[in-house]
PDB file of C-alpha atoms in Angstrom:
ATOM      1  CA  UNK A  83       0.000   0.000   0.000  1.00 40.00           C
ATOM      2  CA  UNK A  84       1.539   3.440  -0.903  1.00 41.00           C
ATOM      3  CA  UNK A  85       2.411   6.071   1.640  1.00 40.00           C
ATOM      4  CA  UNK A  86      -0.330   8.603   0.513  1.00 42.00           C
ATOM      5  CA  UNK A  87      -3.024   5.556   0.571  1.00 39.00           C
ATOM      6  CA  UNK A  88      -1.973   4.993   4.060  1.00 38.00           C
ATOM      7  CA  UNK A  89      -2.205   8.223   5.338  1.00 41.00           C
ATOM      8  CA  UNK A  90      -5.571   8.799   3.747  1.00 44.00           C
ATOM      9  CA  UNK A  91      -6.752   5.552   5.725  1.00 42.00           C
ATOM     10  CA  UNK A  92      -5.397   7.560   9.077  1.00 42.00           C
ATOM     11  CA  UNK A  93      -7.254  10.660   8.543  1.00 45.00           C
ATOM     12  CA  UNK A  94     -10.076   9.024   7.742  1.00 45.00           C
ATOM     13  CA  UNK A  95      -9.903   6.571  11.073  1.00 45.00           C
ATOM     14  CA  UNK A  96      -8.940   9.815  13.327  1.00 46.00           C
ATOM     15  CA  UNK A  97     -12.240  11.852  11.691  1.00 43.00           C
ATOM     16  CA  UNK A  98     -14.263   8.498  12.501  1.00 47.00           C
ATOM     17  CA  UNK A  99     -12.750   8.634  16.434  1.00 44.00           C
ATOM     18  CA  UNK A 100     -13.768  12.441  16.434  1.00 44.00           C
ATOM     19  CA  UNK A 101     -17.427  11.745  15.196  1.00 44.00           C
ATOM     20  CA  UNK A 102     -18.060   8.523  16.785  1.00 50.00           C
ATOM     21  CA  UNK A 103     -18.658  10.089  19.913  1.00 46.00           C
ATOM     22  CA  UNK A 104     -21.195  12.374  18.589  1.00 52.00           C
ATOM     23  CA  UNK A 105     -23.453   9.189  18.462  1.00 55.00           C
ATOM     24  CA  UNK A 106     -26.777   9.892  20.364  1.00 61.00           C
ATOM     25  CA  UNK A 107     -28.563   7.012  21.980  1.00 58.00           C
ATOM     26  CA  UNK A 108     -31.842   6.465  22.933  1.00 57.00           C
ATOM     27  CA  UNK A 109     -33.556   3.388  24.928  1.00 55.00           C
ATOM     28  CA  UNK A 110     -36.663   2.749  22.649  1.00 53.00           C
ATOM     29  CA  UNK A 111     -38.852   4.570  19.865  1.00 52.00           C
ATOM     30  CA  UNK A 112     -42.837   4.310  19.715  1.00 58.00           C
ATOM     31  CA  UNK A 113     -41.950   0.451  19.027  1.00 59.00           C
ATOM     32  CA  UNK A 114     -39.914  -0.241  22.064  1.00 59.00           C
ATOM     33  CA  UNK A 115     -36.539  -0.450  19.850  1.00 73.00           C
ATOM     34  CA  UNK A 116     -33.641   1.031  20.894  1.00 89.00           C
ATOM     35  CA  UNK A 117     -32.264   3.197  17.883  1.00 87.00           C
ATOM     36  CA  UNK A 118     -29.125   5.745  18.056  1.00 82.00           C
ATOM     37  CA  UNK A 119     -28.801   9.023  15.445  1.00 85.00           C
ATOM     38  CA  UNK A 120     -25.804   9.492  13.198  1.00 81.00           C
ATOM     39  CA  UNK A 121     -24.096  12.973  13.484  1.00 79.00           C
ATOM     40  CA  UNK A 122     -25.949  13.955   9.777  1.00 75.00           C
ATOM     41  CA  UNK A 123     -29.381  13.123  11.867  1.00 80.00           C
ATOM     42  CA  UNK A 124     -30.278   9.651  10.563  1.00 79.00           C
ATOM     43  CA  UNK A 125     -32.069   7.867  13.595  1.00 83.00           C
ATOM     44  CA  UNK A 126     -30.933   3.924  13.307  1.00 83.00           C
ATOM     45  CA  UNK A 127     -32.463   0.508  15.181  1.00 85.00           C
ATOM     46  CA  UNK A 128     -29.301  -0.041  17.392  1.00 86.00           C
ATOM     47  CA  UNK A 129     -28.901  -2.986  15.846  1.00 84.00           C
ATOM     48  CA  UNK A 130     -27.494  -1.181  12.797  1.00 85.00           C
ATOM     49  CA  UNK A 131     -24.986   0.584  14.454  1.00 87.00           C
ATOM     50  CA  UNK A 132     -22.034  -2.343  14.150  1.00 88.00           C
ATOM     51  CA  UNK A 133     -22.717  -1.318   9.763  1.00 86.00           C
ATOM     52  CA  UNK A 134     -22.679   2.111  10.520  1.00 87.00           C
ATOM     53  CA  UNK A 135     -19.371   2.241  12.355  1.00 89.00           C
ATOM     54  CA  UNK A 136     -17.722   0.652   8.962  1.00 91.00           C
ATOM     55  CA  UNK A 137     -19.922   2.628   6.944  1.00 91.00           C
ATOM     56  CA  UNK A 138     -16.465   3.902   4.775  1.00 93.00           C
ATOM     57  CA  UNK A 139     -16.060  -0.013   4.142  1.00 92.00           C
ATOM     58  CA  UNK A 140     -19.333  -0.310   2.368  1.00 94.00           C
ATOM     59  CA  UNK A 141     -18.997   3.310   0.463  1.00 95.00           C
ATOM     60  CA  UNK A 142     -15.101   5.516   1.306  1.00 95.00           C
ATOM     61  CA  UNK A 143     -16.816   8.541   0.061  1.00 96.00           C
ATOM     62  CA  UNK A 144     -19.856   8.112   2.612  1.00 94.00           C
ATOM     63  CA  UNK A 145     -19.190  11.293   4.425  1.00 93.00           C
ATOM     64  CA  UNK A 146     -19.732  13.021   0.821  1.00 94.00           C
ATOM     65  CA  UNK A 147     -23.717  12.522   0.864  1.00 93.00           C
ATOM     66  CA  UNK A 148     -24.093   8.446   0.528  1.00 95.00           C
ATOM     67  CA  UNK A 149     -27.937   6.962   1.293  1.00 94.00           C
ATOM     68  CA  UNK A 150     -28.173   3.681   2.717  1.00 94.00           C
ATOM     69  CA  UNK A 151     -31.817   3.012   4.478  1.00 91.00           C
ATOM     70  CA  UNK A 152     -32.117  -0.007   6.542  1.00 88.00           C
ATOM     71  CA  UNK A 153     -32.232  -2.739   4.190  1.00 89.00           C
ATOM     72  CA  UNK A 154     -29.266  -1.212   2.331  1.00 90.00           C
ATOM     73  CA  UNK A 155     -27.272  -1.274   5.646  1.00 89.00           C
ATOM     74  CA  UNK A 156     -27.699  -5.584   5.643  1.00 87.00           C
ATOM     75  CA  UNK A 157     -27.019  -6.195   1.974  1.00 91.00           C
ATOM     76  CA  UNK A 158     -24.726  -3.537   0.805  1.00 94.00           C
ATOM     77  CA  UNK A 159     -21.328  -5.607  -0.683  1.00 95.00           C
ATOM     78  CA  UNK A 160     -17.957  -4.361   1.414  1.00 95.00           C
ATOM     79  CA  UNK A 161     -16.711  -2.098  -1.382  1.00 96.00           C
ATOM     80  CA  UNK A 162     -13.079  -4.104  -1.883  1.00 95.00           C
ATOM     81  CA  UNK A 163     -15.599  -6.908  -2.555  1.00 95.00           C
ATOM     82  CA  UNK A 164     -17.314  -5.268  -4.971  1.00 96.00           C
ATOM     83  CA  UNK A 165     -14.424  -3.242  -6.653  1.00 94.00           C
ATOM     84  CA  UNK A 166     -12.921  -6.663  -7.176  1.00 92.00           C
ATOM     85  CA  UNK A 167     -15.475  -8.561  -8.900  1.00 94.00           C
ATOM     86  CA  UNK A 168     -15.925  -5.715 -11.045  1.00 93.00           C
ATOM     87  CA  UNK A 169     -12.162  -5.778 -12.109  1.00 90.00           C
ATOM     88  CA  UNK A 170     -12.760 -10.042 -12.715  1.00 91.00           C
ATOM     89  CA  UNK A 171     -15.897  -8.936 -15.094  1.00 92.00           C
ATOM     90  CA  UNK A 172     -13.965  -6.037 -16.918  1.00 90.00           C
ATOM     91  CA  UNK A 173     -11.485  -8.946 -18.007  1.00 86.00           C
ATOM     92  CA  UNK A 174     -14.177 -10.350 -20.533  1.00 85.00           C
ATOM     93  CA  UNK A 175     -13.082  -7.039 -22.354  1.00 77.00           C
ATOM     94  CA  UNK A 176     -10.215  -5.985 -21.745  1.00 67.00           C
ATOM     95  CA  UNK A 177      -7.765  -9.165 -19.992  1.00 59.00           C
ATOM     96  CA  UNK A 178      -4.342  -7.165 -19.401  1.00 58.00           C
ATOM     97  CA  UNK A 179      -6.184  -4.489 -17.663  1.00 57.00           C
ATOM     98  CA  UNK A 180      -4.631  -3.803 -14.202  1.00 58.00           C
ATOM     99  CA  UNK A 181      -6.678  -0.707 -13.070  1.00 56.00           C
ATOM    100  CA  UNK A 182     -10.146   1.322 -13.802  1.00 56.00           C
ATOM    101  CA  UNK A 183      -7.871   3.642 -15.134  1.00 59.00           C
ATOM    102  CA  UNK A 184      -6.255   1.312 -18.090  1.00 54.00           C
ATOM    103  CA  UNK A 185      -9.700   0.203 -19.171  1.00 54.00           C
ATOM    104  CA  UNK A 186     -10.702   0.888 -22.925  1.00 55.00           C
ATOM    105  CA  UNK A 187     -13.886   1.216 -21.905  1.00 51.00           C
ATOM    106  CA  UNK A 188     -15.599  -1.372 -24.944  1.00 50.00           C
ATOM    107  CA  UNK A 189     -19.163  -2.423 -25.662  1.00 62.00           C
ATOM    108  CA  UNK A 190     -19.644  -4.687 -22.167  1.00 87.00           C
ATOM    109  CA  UNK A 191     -22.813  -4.396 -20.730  1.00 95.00           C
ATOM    110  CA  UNK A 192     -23.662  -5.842 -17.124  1.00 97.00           C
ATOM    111  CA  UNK A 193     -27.038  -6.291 -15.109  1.00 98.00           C
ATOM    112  CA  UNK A 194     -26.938  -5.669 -11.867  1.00 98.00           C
ATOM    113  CA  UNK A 195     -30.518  -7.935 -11.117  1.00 98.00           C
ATOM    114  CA  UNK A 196     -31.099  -6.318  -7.348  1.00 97.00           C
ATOM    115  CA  UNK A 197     -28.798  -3.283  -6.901  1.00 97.00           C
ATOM    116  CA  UNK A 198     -30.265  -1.855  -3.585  1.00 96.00           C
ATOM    117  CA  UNK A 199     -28.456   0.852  -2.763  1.00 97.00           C
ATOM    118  CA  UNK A 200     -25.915   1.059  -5.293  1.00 97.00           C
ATOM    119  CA  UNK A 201     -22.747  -0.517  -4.422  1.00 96.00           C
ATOM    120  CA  UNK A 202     -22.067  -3.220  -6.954  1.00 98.00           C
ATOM    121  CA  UNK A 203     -23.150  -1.212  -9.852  1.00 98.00           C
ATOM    122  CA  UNK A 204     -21.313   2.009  -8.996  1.00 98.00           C
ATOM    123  CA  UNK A 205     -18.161  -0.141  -9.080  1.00 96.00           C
ATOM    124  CA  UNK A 206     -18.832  -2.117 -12.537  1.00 96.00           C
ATOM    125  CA  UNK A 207     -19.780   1.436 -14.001  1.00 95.00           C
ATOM    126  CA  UNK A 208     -16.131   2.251 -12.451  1.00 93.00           C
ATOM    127  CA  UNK A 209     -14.727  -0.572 -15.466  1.00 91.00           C
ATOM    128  CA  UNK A 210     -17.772  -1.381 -17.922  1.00 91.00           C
ATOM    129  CA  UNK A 211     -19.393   0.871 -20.613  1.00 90.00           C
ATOM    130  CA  UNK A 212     -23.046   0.720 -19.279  1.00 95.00           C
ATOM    131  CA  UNK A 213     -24.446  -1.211 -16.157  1.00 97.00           C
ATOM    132  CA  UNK A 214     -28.117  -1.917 -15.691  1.00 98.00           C
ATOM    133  CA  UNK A 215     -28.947  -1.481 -12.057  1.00 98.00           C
ATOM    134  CA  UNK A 216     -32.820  -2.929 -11.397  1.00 98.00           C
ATOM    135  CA  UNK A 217     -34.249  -2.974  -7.808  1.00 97.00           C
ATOM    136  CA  UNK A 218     -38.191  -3.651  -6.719  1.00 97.00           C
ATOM    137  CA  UNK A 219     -38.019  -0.321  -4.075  1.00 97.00           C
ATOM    138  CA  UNK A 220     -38.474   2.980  -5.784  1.00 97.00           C
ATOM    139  CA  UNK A 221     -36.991   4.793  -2.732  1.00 97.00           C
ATOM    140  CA  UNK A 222     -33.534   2.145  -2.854  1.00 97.00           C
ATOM    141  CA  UNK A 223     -33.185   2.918  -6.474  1.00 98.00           C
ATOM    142  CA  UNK A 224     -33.610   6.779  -5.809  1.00 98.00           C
ATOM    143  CA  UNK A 225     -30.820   6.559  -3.212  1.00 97.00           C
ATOM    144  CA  UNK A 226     -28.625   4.149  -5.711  1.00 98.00           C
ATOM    145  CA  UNK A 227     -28.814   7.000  -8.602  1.00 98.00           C
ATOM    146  CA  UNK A 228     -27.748   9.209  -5.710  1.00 98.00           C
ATOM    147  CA  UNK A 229     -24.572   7.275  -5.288  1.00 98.00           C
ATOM    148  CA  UNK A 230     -23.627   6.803  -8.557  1.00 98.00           C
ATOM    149  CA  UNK A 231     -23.417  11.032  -9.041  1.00 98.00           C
ATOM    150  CA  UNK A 232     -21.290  10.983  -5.316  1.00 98.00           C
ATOM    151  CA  UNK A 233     -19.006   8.709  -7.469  1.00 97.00           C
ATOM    152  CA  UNK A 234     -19.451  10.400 -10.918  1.00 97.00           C
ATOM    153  CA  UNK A 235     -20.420   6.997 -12.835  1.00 96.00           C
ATOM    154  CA  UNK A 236     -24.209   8.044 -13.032  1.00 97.00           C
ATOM    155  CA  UNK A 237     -23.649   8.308 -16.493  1.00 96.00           C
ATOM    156  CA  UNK A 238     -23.395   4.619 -17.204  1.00 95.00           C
ATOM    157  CA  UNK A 239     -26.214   3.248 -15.312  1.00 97.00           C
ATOM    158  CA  UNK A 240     -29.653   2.667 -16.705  1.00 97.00           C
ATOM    159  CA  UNK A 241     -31.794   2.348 -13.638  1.00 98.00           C
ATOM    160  CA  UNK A 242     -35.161   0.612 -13.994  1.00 98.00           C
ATOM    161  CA  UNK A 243     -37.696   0.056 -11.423  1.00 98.00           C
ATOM    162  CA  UNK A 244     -38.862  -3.457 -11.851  1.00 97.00           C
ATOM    163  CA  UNK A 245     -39.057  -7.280 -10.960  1.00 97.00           C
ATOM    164  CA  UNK A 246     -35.877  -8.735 -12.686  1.00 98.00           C
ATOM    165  CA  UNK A 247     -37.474 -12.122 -12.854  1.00 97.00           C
ATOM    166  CA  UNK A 248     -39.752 -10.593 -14.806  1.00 97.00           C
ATOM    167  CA  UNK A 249     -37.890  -8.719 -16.750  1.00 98.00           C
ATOM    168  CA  UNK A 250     -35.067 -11.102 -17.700  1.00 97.00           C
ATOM    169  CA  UNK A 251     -36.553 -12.295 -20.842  1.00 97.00           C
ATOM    170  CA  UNK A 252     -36.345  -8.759 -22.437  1.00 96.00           C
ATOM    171  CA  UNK A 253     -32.754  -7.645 -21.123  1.00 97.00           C
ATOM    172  CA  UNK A 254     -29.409  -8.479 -23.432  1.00 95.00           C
ATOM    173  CA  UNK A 255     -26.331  -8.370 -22.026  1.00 96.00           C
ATOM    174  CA  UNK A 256     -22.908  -9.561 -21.200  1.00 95.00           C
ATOM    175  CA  UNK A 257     -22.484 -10.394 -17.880  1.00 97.00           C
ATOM    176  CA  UNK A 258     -25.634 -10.777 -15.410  1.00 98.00           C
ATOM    177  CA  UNK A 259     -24.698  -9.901 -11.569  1.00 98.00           C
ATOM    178  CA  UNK A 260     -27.024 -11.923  -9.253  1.00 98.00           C
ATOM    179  CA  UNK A 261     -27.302 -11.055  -5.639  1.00 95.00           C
ATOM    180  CA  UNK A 262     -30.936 -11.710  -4.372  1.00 94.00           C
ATOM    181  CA  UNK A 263     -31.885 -11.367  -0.819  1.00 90.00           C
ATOM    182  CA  UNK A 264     -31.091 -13.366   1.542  1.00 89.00           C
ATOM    183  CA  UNK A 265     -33.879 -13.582   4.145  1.00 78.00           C
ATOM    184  CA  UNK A 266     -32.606 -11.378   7.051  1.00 74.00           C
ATOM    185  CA  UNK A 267     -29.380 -12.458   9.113  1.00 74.00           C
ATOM    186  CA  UNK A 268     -30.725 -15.367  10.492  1.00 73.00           C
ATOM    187  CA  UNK A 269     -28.905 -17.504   7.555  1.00 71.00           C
ATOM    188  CA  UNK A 270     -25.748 -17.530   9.459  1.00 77.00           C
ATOM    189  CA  UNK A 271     -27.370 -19.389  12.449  1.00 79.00           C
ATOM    190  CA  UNK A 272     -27.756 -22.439  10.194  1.00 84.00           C
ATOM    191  CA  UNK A 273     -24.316 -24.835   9.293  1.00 90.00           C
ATOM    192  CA  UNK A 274     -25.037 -24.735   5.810  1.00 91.00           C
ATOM    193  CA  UNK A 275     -27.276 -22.390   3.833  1.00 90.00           C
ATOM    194  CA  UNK A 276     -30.331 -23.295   1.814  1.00 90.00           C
ATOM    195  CA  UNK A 277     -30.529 -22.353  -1.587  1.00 92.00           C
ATOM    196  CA  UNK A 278     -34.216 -22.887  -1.874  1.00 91.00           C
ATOM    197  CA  UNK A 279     -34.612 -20.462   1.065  1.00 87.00           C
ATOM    198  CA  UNK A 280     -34.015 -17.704  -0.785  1.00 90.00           C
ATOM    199  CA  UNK A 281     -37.346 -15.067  -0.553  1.00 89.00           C
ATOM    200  CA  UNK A 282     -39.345 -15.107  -3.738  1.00 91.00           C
ATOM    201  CA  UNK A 283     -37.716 -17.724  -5.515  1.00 94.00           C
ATOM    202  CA  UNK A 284     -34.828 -20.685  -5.162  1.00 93.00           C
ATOM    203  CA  UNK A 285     -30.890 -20.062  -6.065  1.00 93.00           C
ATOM    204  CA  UNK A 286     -31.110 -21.963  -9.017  1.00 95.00           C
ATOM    205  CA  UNK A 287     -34.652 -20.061 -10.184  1.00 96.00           C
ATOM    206  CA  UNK A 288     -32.929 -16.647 -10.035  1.00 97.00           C
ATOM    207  CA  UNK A 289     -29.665 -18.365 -12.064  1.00 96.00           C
ATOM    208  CA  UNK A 290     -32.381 -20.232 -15.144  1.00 96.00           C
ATOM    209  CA  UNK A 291     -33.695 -16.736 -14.940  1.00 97.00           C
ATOM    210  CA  UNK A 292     -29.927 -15.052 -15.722  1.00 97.00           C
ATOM    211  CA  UNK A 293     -29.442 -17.865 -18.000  1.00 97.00           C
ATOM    212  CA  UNK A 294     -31.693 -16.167 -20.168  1.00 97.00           C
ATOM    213  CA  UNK A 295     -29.935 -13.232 -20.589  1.00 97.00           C
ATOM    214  CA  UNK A 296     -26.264 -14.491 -20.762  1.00 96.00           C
ATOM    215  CA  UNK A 297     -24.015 -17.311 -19.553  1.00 95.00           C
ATOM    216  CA  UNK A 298     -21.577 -15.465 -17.870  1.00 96.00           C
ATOM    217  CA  UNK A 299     -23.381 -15.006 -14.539  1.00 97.00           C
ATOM    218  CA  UNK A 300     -21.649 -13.725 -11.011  1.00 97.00           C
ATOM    219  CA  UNK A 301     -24.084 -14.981  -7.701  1.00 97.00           C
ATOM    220  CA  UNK A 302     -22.969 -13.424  -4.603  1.00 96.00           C
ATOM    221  CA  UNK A 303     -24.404 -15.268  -1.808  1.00 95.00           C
ATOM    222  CA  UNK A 304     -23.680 -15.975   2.172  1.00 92.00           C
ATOM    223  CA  UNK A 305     -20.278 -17.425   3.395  1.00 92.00           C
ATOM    224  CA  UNK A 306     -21.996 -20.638   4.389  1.00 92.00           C
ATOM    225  CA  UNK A 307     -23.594 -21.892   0.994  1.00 94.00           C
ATOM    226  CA  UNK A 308     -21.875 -25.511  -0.407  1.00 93.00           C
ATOM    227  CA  UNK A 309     -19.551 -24.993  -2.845  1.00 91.00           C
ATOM    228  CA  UNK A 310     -20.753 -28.090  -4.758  1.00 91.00           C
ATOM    229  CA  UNK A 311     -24.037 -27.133  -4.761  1.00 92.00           C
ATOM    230  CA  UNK A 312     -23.366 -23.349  -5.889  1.00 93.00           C
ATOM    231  CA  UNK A 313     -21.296 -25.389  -8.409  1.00 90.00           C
ATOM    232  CA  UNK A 314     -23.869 -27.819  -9.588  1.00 91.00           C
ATOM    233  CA  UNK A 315     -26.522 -25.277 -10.056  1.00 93.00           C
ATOM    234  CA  UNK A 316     -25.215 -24.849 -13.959  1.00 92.00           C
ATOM    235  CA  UNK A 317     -24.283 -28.143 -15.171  1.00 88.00           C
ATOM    236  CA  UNK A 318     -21.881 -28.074 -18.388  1.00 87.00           C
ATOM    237  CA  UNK A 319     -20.973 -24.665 -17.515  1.00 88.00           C
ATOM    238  CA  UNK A 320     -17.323 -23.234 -16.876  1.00 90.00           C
ATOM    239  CA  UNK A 321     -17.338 -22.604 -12.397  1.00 92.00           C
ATOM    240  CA  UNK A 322     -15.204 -20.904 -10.366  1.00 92.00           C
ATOM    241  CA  UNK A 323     -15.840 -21.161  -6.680  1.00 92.00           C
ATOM    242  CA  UNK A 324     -14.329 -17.826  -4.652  1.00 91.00           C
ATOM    243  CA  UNK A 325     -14.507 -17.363  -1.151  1.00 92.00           C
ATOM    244  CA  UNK A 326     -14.069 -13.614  -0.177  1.00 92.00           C
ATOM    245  CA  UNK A 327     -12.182 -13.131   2.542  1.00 92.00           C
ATOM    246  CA  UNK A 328     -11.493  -9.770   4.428  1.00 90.00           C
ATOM    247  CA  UNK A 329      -8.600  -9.194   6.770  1.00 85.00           C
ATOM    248  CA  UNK A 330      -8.664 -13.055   7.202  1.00 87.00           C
ATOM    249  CA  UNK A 331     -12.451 -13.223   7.735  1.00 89.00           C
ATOM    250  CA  UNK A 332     -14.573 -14.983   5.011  1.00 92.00           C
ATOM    251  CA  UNK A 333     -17.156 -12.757   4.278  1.00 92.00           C
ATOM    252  CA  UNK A 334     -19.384 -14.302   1.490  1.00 93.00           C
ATOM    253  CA  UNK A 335     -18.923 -16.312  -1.418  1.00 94.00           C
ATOM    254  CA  UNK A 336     -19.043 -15.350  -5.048  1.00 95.00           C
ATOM    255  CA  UNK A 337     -19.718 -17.906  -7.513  1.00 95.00           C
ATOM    256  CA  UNK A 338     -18.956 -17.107 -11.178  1.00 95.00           C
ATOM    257  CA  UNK A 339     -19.972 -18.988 -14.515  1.00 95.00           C
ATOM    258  CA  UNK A 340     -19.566 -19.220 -18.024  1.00 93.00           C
ATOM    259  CA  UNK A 341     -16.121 -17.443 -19.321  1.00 92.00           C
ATOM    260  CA  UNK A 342     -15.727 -15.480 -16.108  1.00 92.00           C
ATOM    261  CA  UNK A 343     -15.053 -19.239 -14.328  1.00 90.00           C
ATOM    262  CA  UNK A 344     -11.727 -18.269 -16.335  1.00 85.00           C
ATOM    263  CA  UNK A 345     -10.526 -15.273 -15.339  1.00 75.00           C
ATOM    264  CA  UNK A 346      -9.719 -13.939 -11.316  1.00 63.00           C
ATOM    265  CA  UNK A 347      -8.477 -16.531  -8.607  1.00 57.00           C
ATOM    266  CA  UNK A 348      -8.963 -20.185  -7.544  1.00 51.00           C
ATOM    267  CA  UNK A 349     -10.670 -20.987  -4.456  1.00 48.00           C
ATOM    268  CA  UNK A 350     -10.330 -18.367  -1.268  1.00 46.00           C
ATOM    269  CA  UNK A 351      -9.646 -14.887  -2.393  1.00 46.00           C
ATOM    270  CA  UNK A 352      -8.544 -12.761   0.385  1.00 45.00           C
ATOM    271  CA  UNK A 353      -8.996  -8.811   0.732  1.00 44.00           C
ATOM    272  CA  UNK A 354      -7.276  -5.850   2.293  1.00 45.00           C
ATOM    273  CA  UNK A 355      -9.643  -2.612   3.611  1.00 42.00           C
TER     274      UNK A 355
END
């Protein structure tokens, strides 16, 4: 890591010491919840307030306007997470290219099937042309086009307000980036997670569904699924397995098929913040 990067992660960790104590708490709201309020005035359940703390690992340039609401706060990607499956998808265009910044930016499109808040699409529109970014919530695609201007990639994002299951069959394009939700945090109670427990539909539903649209499919799911099932989900495709680790702590597990199985790492894949 380069000097300057290094002192850039100090003076942001001493401004998050100086603001952290700022933090007002109170016991319960009108539903006997405990919640706390940020220093900009957003009042949180308390049991948010472990996400908020590494709110700069989710989005570094949160302190320049970023909206999360509550559901974004749960299934927002960690940003190295999602800046490096970006950078695996950008290879299908351009495979020598070490940076965002060496990209020939080409004709690669990518859906983004449930972009919530923003975070995985800001960072393919970082190294792909044009992203798609769908979500069901009007108000979490409002706040996703938000965070695409804080980052300046607004440009490349189509958003659409829609069902991407129901959509899929009219959508073309490159590389389809699945990461449905996951049914609350109560999946990491159980030793292995369920892929038909998904809300709405089953693991492999949402991936036929992709299928439609392109064979080169990403599915970013909890750190608990079976690799051999995530595997088996596409028979006769290309697979690669990765298990994203952060600061030695596996975080989730993104799954990639088709000729993206090609590019990237084998096996765990561990991250630096």
């Amino acid at each position: 890591m380069s000097r300057k990067r290094k002192a850039n992660r100090r003076k942001t960790h001493d401004v998050q010491q100086a603001i952290e104590p700022l933090v007002k708490r109170s016991k319960s709201n009108e539903d006997g919840a405990s919640t706390f309020t940020t220093p900009q005035g957003q009042v949180l359940p308390s049991c948010l307030e472990k996400y908020w703390r590494r709110r700069h690992d989710f989005f570094h340039k949160y302190d320049e306007g970023i909206q999360i609401d509550e559901v974004g706060w749960y299934s927002v990607t960690h940003e190295v997470i999602a800046e490096d499956t970006a950078a695996r998808v950008a290879q299908l265009y351009s495979p020598t290219a070490q940076s965002s910044e060496e990209m020939d930016f080409g004709r690669l499109c990518v859906v983004d099937a449930f972009c919530g808040v923003g975070g995985n699409a800001i960072k393919f529109a970082t190294w792909c042309e044009h992203v798609i970014a769908i979500d069901i919530d009007p108000v979490r695609l409002e706040m996703a086009r938000h965070n695409a201007q804080v980052y300046g990639v607004a440009d490349r994002i189509e958003f659409i307000l829609g069902d991407f299951y129901e959509l899929a069959p009219m959508l073309k394009a490159d590389v389809v980036y699945l990461s449905p939700p996951w049914g609350g945090v109560s999946y990491i109670d159980a030793p292995v997670f369920d892929l038909d427990s998904l809300p709405f539909h089953t693991a492999s539903e949402w991936l036929d569904r992709a299928r439609l649209i392109s064979q080169n499919i990403v599915y970013y799911l909890p750190r608990n699924c079976d690799p051999h099932e995530l595997a088996g989900m596409y028979p006769n495709a290309s697979c690669n397995v990765e298990l994203n680790y952060i600061d030695g702590y596996l975080r989730a597990i993104t799954t990639y098929y088709g000729e993206l199985a090609g590019y990237g790492s084998d096996g765990a894949r561990t991250l630096a913040l």
